[in-house]
């Protein structure tokens, strides 16, 4: 598909981020009736932010892409595919519109869209991230997916009940908005780090700890508008060499806290075996 076709496929569910009116695509620009306008970038994404907000940097994103491209998080991608195949099926009518809220450089969404299309036919992936660098990288690699730079902590640029499903992977959570844009019965997959996630790496380098009781906190957050259908834990060991250790540190929020001491420890660490521990919470919109 070219950018024009992708835009047409998602046009009916997009809303102006300023006034919430419908927004349509004309001559390279998204425009609402009140003349709020947003240009489509040459890479095929739209920037809906009025001012630049801090997000993942290009250095973080390049580290993440290099790490993903080695397949280290492929087990999570497979689990997401399995869960969406199972939970989209009962509610799916017409085209599947799937949002990845906090999509980063697009790895999970781009791959899932292709896999889901084999079963469901028309699948339209939409990705939102606050980092323009992330969205630019995503749009270049996954031209069949529609990417937007937007803030998940503000009203989403989407119509009510627009989506058949949603992903939220190590990303901010906006309960009221996620409830608004999902169709009744639609699945919402939230991935958070489990308590043992990269624990050996955290201990070796003195990195940030995982928030305590995170899982319980998320379940409580979403309990008003969603039912928890199932909880899946995914845990495995990774044997990493120095380059991958650095990539794994750089792709996380630890990037913002890299002291001289941590850098020195990182350079001294030639190899390490560490635990990957994901928790996947499968919610359903009531
Ligand atoms: Zn508007």
mmCIF file of C-alpha atoms and ligand atoms in Angstrom:
data_model
loop_
_atom_site.group_PDB
_atom_site.id
_atom_site.type_symbol
_atom_site.label_atom_id
_atom_site.label_comp_id
_atom_site.label_asym_id
_atom_site.label_seq_id
_atom_site.Cartn_x
_atom_site.Cartn_y
_atom_site.Cartn_z
ATOM 1 C CA UNK A 1 0.000 0.000 0.000
ATOM 2 C CA UNK A 2 1.139 3.563 -0.543
ATOM 3 C CA UNK A 3 0.695 6.371 1.976
ATOM 4 C CA UNK A 4 -2.504 7.562 0.286
ATOM 5 C CA UNK A 5 -4.176 4.151 0.620
ATOM 6 C CA UNK A 6 -3.087 3.759 4.244
ATOM 7 C CA UNK A 7 -4.457 7.225 5.020
ATOM 8 C CA UNK A 8 -7.820 6.484 3.382
ATOM 9 C CA UNK A 9 -8.137 3.276 5.371
ATOM 10 C CA UNK A 10 -7.837 5.042 8.719
ATOM 11 C CA UNK A 11 -9.413 8.399 7.827
ATOM 12 C CA UNK A 12 -12.901 7.641 9.175
ATOM 13 C CA UNK A 13 -11.636 6.946 12.697
ATOM 14 C CA UNK A 14 -9.164 9.844 13.020
ATOM 15 C CA UNK A 15 -10.091 12.951 14.988
ATOM 16 C CA UNK A 16 -8.464 16.370 15.240
ATOM 17 C CA UNK A 17 -6.203 16.459 18.309
ATOM 18 C CA UNK A 18 -7.179 20.091 18.970
ATOM 19 C CA UNK A 19 -10.986 20.098 18.619
ATOM 20 C CA UNK A 20 -11.906 16.384 18.229
ATOM 21 C CA UNK A 21 -13.793 16.954 14.965
ATOM 22 C CA UNK A 22 -13.311 14.515 12.066
ATOM 23 C CA UNK A 23 -10.125 15.101 10.126
ATOM 24 C CA UNK A 24 -9.589 14.335 6.461
ATOM 25 C CA UNK A 25 -6.603 13.894 4.209
ATOM 26 C CA UNK A 26 -6.295 16.322 1.296
ATOM 27 C CA UNK A 27 -3.218 17.071 -0.777
ATOM 28 C CA UNK A 28 -0.699 15.864 1.735
ATOM 29 C CA UNK A 29 -2.318 17.515 4.765
ATOM 30 C CA UNK A 30 -4.722 16.400 7.492
ATOM 31 C CA UNK A 31 -7.357 19.086 8.085
ATOM 32 C CA UNK A 32 -10.491 19.465 10.223
ATOM 33 C CA UNK A 33 -13.490 21.784 9.620
ATOM 34 C CA UNK A 34 -11.999 24.350 11.978
ATOM 35 C CA UNK A 35 -8.863 24.499 9.784
ATOM 36 C CA UNK A 36 -6.473 22.839 12.216
ATOM 37 C CA UNK A 37 -3.895 21.334 9.863
ATOM 38 C CA UNK A 38 -1.153 18.731 10.181
ATOM 39 C CA UNK A 39 1.255 17.857 7.385
ATOM 40 C CA UNK A 40 2.072 14.320 6.382
ATOM 41 C CA UNK A 41 5.841 13.847 6.537
ATOM 42 C CA UNK A 42 7.619 12.451 3.498
ATOM 43 C CA UNK A 43 8.214 9.197 5.400
ATOM 44 C CA UNK A 44 4.409 8.797 5.631
ATOM 45 C CA UNK A 45 3.590 9.686 9.238
ATOM 46 C CA UNK A 46 1.699 12.616 10.758
ATOM 47 C CA UNK A 47 2.910 14.744 13.642
ATOM 48 C CA UNK A 48 -0.084 15.763 15.791
ATOM 49 C CA UNK A 49 1.920 17.450 18.532
ATOM 50 C CA UNK A 50 1.844 21.216 18.608
ATOM 51 C CA UNK A 51 5.198 21.375 20.357
ATOM 52 C CA UNK A 52 8.041 18.911 20.680
ATOM 53 C CA UNK A 53 7.890 16.844 23.855
ATOM 54 C CA UNK A 54 10.694 14.714 25.264
ATOM 55 C CA UNK A 55 10.595 11.067 24.220
ATOM 56 C CA UNK A 56 12.996 8.260 23.461
ATOM 57 C CA UNK A 57 16.080 9.581 21.694
ATOM 58 C CA UNK A 58 17.515 8.358 18.415
ATOM 59 C CA UNK A 59 20.380 6.735 20.314
ATOM 60 C CA UNK A 60 17.893 4.741 22.448
ATOM 61 C CA UNK A 61 15.850 3.774 19.410
ATOM 62 C CA UNK A 62 18.847 2.579 17.412
ATOM 63 C CA UNK A 63 19.905 0.428 20.365
ATOM 64 C CA UNK A 64 16.387 -1.022 20.604
ATOM 65 C CA UNK A 65 16.141 -1.739 16.893
ATOM 66 C CA UNK A 66 19.531 -3.473 16.870
ATOM 67 C CA UNK A 67 18.484 -5.568 19.885
ATOM 68 C CA UNK A 68 15.072 -6.463 18.401
ATOM 69 C CA UNK A 69 16.640 -7.321 15.030
ATOM 70 C CA UNK A 70 18.685 -10.037 16.740
ATOM 71 C CA UNK A 71 15.397 -11.675 17.764
ATOM 72 C CA UNK A 72 15.885 -11.452 21.534
ATOM 73 C CA UNK A 73 12.263 -10.379 22.110
ATOM 74 C CA UNK A 74 10.783 -12.636 19.422
ATOM 75 C CA UNK A 75 9.099 -14.792 22.119
ATOM 76 C CA UNK A 76 7.071 -11.760 23.199
ATOM 77 C CA UNK A 77 6.121 -10.958 19.600
ATOM 78 C CA UNK A 78 4.911 -14.572 19.218
ATOM 79 C CA UNK A 79 2.888 -14.409 22.438
ATOM 80 C CA UNK A 80 1.208 -11.172 21.329
ATOM 81 C CA UNK A 81 0.311 -12.779 18.022
ATOM 82 C CA UNK A 82 -1.145 -15.845 19.747
ATOM 83 C CA UNK A 83 -3.203 -13.746 22.175
ATOM 84 C CA UNK A 84 -4.547 -11.425 19.486
ATOM 85 C CA UNK A 85 -5.447 -14.371 17.245
ATOM 86 C CA UNK A 86 -7.469 -15.780 20.143
ATOM 87 C CA UNK A 87 -9.092 -12.638 21.503
ATOM 88 C CA UNK A 88 -9.769 -10.651 18.330
ATOM 89 C CA UNK A 89 -11.682 -13.533 16.783
ATOM 90 C CA UNK A 90 -14.894 -13.376 18.883
ATOM 91 C CA UNK A 91 -15.392 -9.628 18.429
ATOM 92 C CA UNK A 92 -14.057 -9.016 14.963
ATOM 93 C CA UNK A 93 -16.474 -7.495 12.434
ATOM 94 C CA UNK A 94 -15.239 -5.736 9.323
ATOM 95 C CA UNK A 95 -11.656 -4.490 9.176
ATOM 96 C CA UNK A 96 -9.457 -4.921 12.238
ATOM 97 C CA UNK A 97 -8.076 -1.621 13.471
ATOM 98 C CA UNK A 98 -5.328 -2.242 15.976
ATOM 99 C CA UNK A 99 -3.545 0.485 17.933
ATOM 100 C CA UNK A 100 -0.137 0.163 19.554
ATOM 101 C CA UNK A 101 -0.101 2.931 22.178
ATOM 102 C CA UNK A 102 3.570 3.704 22.704
ATOM 103 C CA UNK A 103 4.769 1.822 19.609
ATOM 104 C CA UNK A 104 8.372 3.041 19.626
ATOM 105 C CA UNK A 105 10.161 2.128 16.396
ATOM 106 C CA UNK A 106 7.296 -0.163 15.392
ATOM 107 C CA UNK A 107 8.741 -3.674 15.866
ATOM 108 C CA UNK A 108 5.735 -5.399 17.455
ATOM 109 C CA UNK A 109 2.986 -3.634 15.515
ATOM 110 C CA UNK A 110 4.670 -3.889 12.119
ATOM 111 C CA UNK A 111 5.167 -7.631 12.453
ATOM 112 C CA UNK A 112 1.758 -8.317 14.001
ATOM 113 C CA UNK A 113 -0.097 -6.479 11.280
ATOM 114 C CA UNK A 114 1.355 -8.798 8.648
ATOM 115 C CA UNK A 115 0.666 -11.938 10.718
ATOM 116 C CA UNK A 116 -2.915 -10.986 11.617
ATOM 117 C CA UNK A 117 -3.742 -10.097 8.015
ATOM 118 C CA UNK A 118 -3.181 -13.746 7.066
ATOM 119 C CA UNK A 119 -6.188 -14.686 9.200
ATOM 120 C CA UNK A 120 -8.400 -11.601 9.430
ATOM 121 C CA UNK A 121 -7.949 -10.080 5.965
ATOM 122 C CA UNK A 122 -8.066 -6.312 6.318
ATOM 123 C CA UNK A 123 -5.930 -5.292 9.272
ATOM 124 C CA UNK A 124 -4.996 -1.665 9.804
ATOM 125 C CA UNK A 125 -2.243 -0.993 12.287
ATOM 126 C CA UNK A 126 -2.036 2.395 13.970
ATOM 127 C CA UNK A 127 0.949 3.378 16.061
ATOM 128 C CA UNK A 128 1.269 6.318 18.433
ATOM 129 C CA UNK A 129 4.431 7.506 20.117
ATOM 130 C CA UNK A 130 5.540 10.791 21.620
ATOM 131 C CA UNK A 131 8.991 10.477 20.064
ATOM 132 C CA UNK A 132 9.192 11.842 16.533
ATOM 133 C CA UNK A 133 12.439 9.951 15.982
ATOM 134 C CA UNK A 134 10.643 6.715 16.880
ATOM 135 C CA UNK A 135 7.731 7.386 14.539
ATOM 136 C CA UNK A 136 10.020 8.370 11.672
ATOM 137 C CA UNK A 137 11.940 5.093 12.008
ATOM 138 C CA UNK A 138 8.694 3.122 12.277
ATOM 139 C CA UNK A 139 7.109 4.749 9.220
ATOM 140 C CA UNK A 140 10.182 4.084 7.084
ATOM 141 C CA UNK A 141 10.322 0.388 7.900
ATOM 142 C CA UNK A 142 6.570 -0.416 8.015
ATOM 143 C CA UNK A 143 4.873 1.490 5.151
ATOM 144 C CA UNK A 144 1.555 -0.397 5.526
ATOM 145 C CA UNK A 145 1.065 0.874 9.077
ATOM 146 C CA UNK A 146 -0.184 4.352 10.002
ATOM 147 C CA UNK A 147 2.043 6.160 12.502
ATOM 148 C CA UNK A 148 1.324 9.326 14.494
ATOM 149 C CA UNK A 149 3.379 11.464 16.843
ATOM 150 C CA UNK A 150 1.015 12.176 19.750
ATOM 151 C CA UNK A 151 0.875 12.314 23.528
ATOM 152 C CA UNK A 152 -0.766 9.336 25.256
ATOM 153 C CA UNK A 153 -1.479 11.486 28.304
ATOM 154 C CA UNK A 154 -3.849 13.676 26.294
ATOM 155 C CA UNK A 155 -7.089 12.850 24.411
ATOM 156 C CA UNK A 156 -6.236 10.389 21.642
ATOM 157 C CA UNK A 157 -6.828 11.532 18.028
ATOM 158 C CA UNK A 158 -9.333 8.721 17.483
ATOM 159 C CA UNK A 159 -13.130 8.350 17.378
ATOM 160 C CA UNK A 160 -15.092 6.632 20.148
ATOM 161 C CA UNK A 161 -15.069 2.805 19.877
ATOM 162 C CA UNK A 162 -12.831 3.028 16.801
ATOM 163 C CA UNK A 163 -10.587 0.068 17.591
ATOM 164 C CA UNK A 164 -10.911 -3.723 17.510
ATOM 165 C CA UNK A 165 -7.884 -4.156 19.733
ATOM 166 C CA UNK A 166 -4.985 -2.454 21.382
ATOM 167 C CA UNK A 167 -1.424 -3.041 22.596
ATOM 168 C CA UNK A 168 0.430 -1.174 25.337
ATOM 169 C CA UNK A 169 3.978 -2.445 25.823
ATOM 170 C CA UNK A 170 6.178 -0.897 28.516
ATOM 171 C CA UNK A 171 4.356 2.377 27.794
ATOM 172 C CA UNK A 172 2.191 5.002 29.530
ATOM 173 C CA UNK A 173 -1.380 4.027 30.380
ATOM 174 C CA UNK A 174 -4.388 6.316 29.928
ATOM 175 C CA UNK A 175 -7.337 4.307 31.232
ATOM 176 C CA UNK A 176 -10.145 6.728 30.318
ATOM 177 C CA UNK A 177 -8.937 7.224 26.760
ATOM 178 C CA UNK A 178 -8.170 3.538 26.129
ATOM 179 C CA UNK A 179 -11.697 2.732 27.305
ATOM 180 C CA UNK A 180 -13.174 5.403 25.026
ATOM 181 C CA UNK A 181 -11.460 4.340 21.786
ATOM 182 C CA UNK A 182 -11.935 0.562 22.134
ATOM 183 C CA UNK A 183 -15.089 -1.125 20.862
ATOM 184 C CA UNK A 184 -17.113 -3.085 23.449
ATOM 185 C CA UNK A 185 -15.574 -6.544 23.826
ATOM 186 C CA UNK A 186 -12.255 -5.505 22.276
ATOM 187 C CA UNK A 187 -9.026 -6.860 23.806
ATOM 188 C CA UNK A 188 -6.364 -4.642 25.364
ATOM 189 C CA UNK A 189 -2.966 -6.307 25.907
ATOM 190 C CA UNK A 190 -0.789 -4.595 28.485
ATOM 191 C CA UNK A 191 2.811 -5.753 28.850
ATOM 192 C CA UNK A 192 4.758 -4.806 31.955
ATOM 193 C CA UNK A 193 8.085 -6.033 33.305
ATOM 194 C CA UNK A 194 7.834 -8.915 35.764
ATOM 195 C CA UNK A 195 9.701 -8.699 39.082
ATOM 196 C CA UNK A 196 12.710 -10.675 37.725
ATOM 197 C CA UNK A 197 13.079 -8.753 34.471
ATOM 198 C CA UNK A 198 16.817 -8.285 33.731
ATOM 199 C CA UNK A 199 17.526 -8.795 37.435
ATOM 200 C CA UNK A 200 21.112 -10.000 36.906
ATOM 201 C CA UNK A 201 21.833 -6.979 34.732
ATOM 202 C CA UNK A 202 20.232 -4.630 37.262
ATOM 203 C CA UNK A 203 22.319 -6.128 40.049
ATOM 204 C CA UNK A 204 25.591 -6.047 38.090
ATOM 205 C CA UNK A 205 25.226 -2.454 36.952
ATOM 206 C CA UNK A 206 23.181 -0.986 39.811
ATOM 207 C CA UNK A 207 20.293 -0.066 37.511
ATOM 208 C CA UNK A 208 16.745 1.050 38.304
ATOM 209 C CA UNK A 209 14.520 -1.386 40.140
ATOM 210 C CA UNK A 210 11.135 -2.587 38.920
ATOM 211 C CA UNK A 211 8.286 -0.781 40.644
ATOM 212 C CA UNK A 212 6.839 -2.970 43.408
ATOM 213 C CA UNK A 213 3.283 -4.306 43.057
ATOM 214 C CA UNK A 214 3.163 -3.010 39.495
ATOM 215 C CA UNK A 215 0.908 -5.819 38.286
ATOM 216 C CA UNK A 216 -1.641 -5.309 41.048
ATOM 217 C CA UNK A 217 -1.565 -1.571 40.449
ATOM 218 C CA UNK A 218 -2.321 -1.959 36.732
ATOM 219 C CA UNK A 219 -5.134 -4.435 37.359
ATOM 220 C CA UNK A 220 -6.742 -2.008 39.806
ATOM 221 C CA UNK A 221 -6.302 0.917 37.385
ATOM 222 C CA UNK A 222 -8.242 -0.841 34.621
ATOM 223 C CA UNK A 223 -10.841 -2.674 36.709
ATOM 224 C CA UNK A 224 -13.599 -0.062 36.275
ATOM 225 C CA UNK A 225 -13.940 -0.267 32.493
ATOM 226 C CA UNK A 226 -12.317 -3.620 31.702
ATOM 227 C CA UNK A 227 -12.454 -7.289 32.667
ATOM 228 C CA UNK A 228 -9.166 -9.121 33.162
ATOM 229 C CA UNK A 229 -9.487 -12.190 30.905
ATOM 230 C CA UNK A 230 -6.119 -13.780 31.530
ATOM 231 C CA UNK A 231 -2.600 -13.162 32.773
ATOM 232 C CA UNK A 232 0.366 -14.717 30.980
ATOM 233 C CA UNK A 233 3.915 -14.785 32.233
ATOM 234 C CA UNK A 234 6.773 -15.139 29.791
ATOM 235 C CA UNK A 235 10.223 -15.742 31.188
ATOM 236 C CA UNK A 236 13.486 -16.951 29.627
ATOM 237 C CA UNK A 237 17.238 -16.554 29.875
ATOM 238 C CA UNK A 238 19.391 -14.557 27.478
ATOM 239 C CA UNK A 239 23.145 -14.960 27.170
ATOM 240 C CA UNK A 240 24.448 -11.567 26.094
ATOM 241 C CA UNK A 241 27.790 -10.217 24.938
ATOM 242 C CA UNK A 242 29.048 -6.713 25.598
ATOM 243 C CA UNK A 243 27.415 -5.030 22.595
ATOM 244 C CA UNK A 244 23.976 -6.471 23.418
ATOM 245 C CA UNK A 245 24.349 -5.645 27.108
ATOM 246 C CA UNK A 246 24.894 -2.010 26.150
ATOM 247 C CA UNK A 247 21.917 -2.076 23.775
ATOM 248 C CA UNK A 248 19.639 -3.520 26.450
ATOM 249 C CA UNK A 249 20.655 -0.828 28.942
ATOM 250 C CA UNK A 250 20.362 1.962 26.368
ATOM 251 C CA UNK A 251 16.878 0.960 25.220
ATOM 252 C CA UNK A 252 15.380 1.293 28.715
ATOM 253 C CA UNK A 253 14.757 4.319 30.967
ATOM 254 C CA UNK A 254 18.159 3.521 32.515
ATOM 255 C CA UNK A 255 19.476 5.524 29.564
ATOM 256 C CA UNK A 256 18.467 8.706 31.411
ATOM 257 C CA UNK A 257 20.397 7.682 34.534
ATOM 258 C CA UNK A 258 23.732 6.558 33.095
ATOM 259 C CA UNK A 259 26.317 7.731 35.575
ATOM 260 C CA UNK A 260 30.059 7.453 35.038
ATOM 261 C CA UNK A 261 30.003 4.577 37.495
ATOM 262 C CA UNK A 262 27.390 2.638 35.515
ATOM 263 C CA UNK A 263 29.214 3.282 32.244
ATOM 264 C CA UNK A 264 32.453 1.976 33.746
ATOM 265 C CA UNK A 265 30.703 -1.163 35.022
ATOM 266 C CA UNK A 266 29.084 -1.670 31.624
ATOM 267 C CA UNK A 267 32.423 -1.449 29.814
ATOM 268 C CA UNK A 268 33.930 -3.995 32.189
ATOM 269 C CA UNK A 269 31.129 -6.512 31.632
ATOM 270 C CA UNK A 270 32.087 -8.788 28.730
ATOM 271 C CA UNK A 271 29.207 -11.234 28.961
ATOM 272 C CA UNK A 272 26.213 -11.909 31.150
ATOM 273 C CA UNK A 273 23.296 -14.291 31.335
ATOM 274 C CA UNK A 274 20.129 -12.490 32.398
ATOM 275 C CA UNK A 275 16.445 -13.237 32.920
ATOM 276 C CA UNK A 276 13.794 -11.747 30.684
ATOM 277 C CA UNK A 277 10.479 -11.596 32.530
ATOM 278 C CA UNK A 278 7.315 -10.190 30.945
ATOM 279 C CA UNK A 279 3.805 -10.104 32.335
ATOM 280 C CA UNK A 280 1.014 -9.855 29.785
ATOM 281 C CA UNK A 281 -2.366 -8.739 31.119
ATOM 282 C CA UNK A 282 -5.229 -9.429 28.712
ATOM 283 C CA UNK A 283 -8.106 -7.077 29.397
ATOM 284 C CA UNK A 284 -11.433 -6.857 27.602
ATOM 285 C CA UNK A 285 -13.406 -3.636 27.200
ATOM 286 C CA UNK A 286 -16.753 -4.029 28.973
HETATM 287 ZN ZN1 LIG B 1 -9.652 20.784 14.764
#
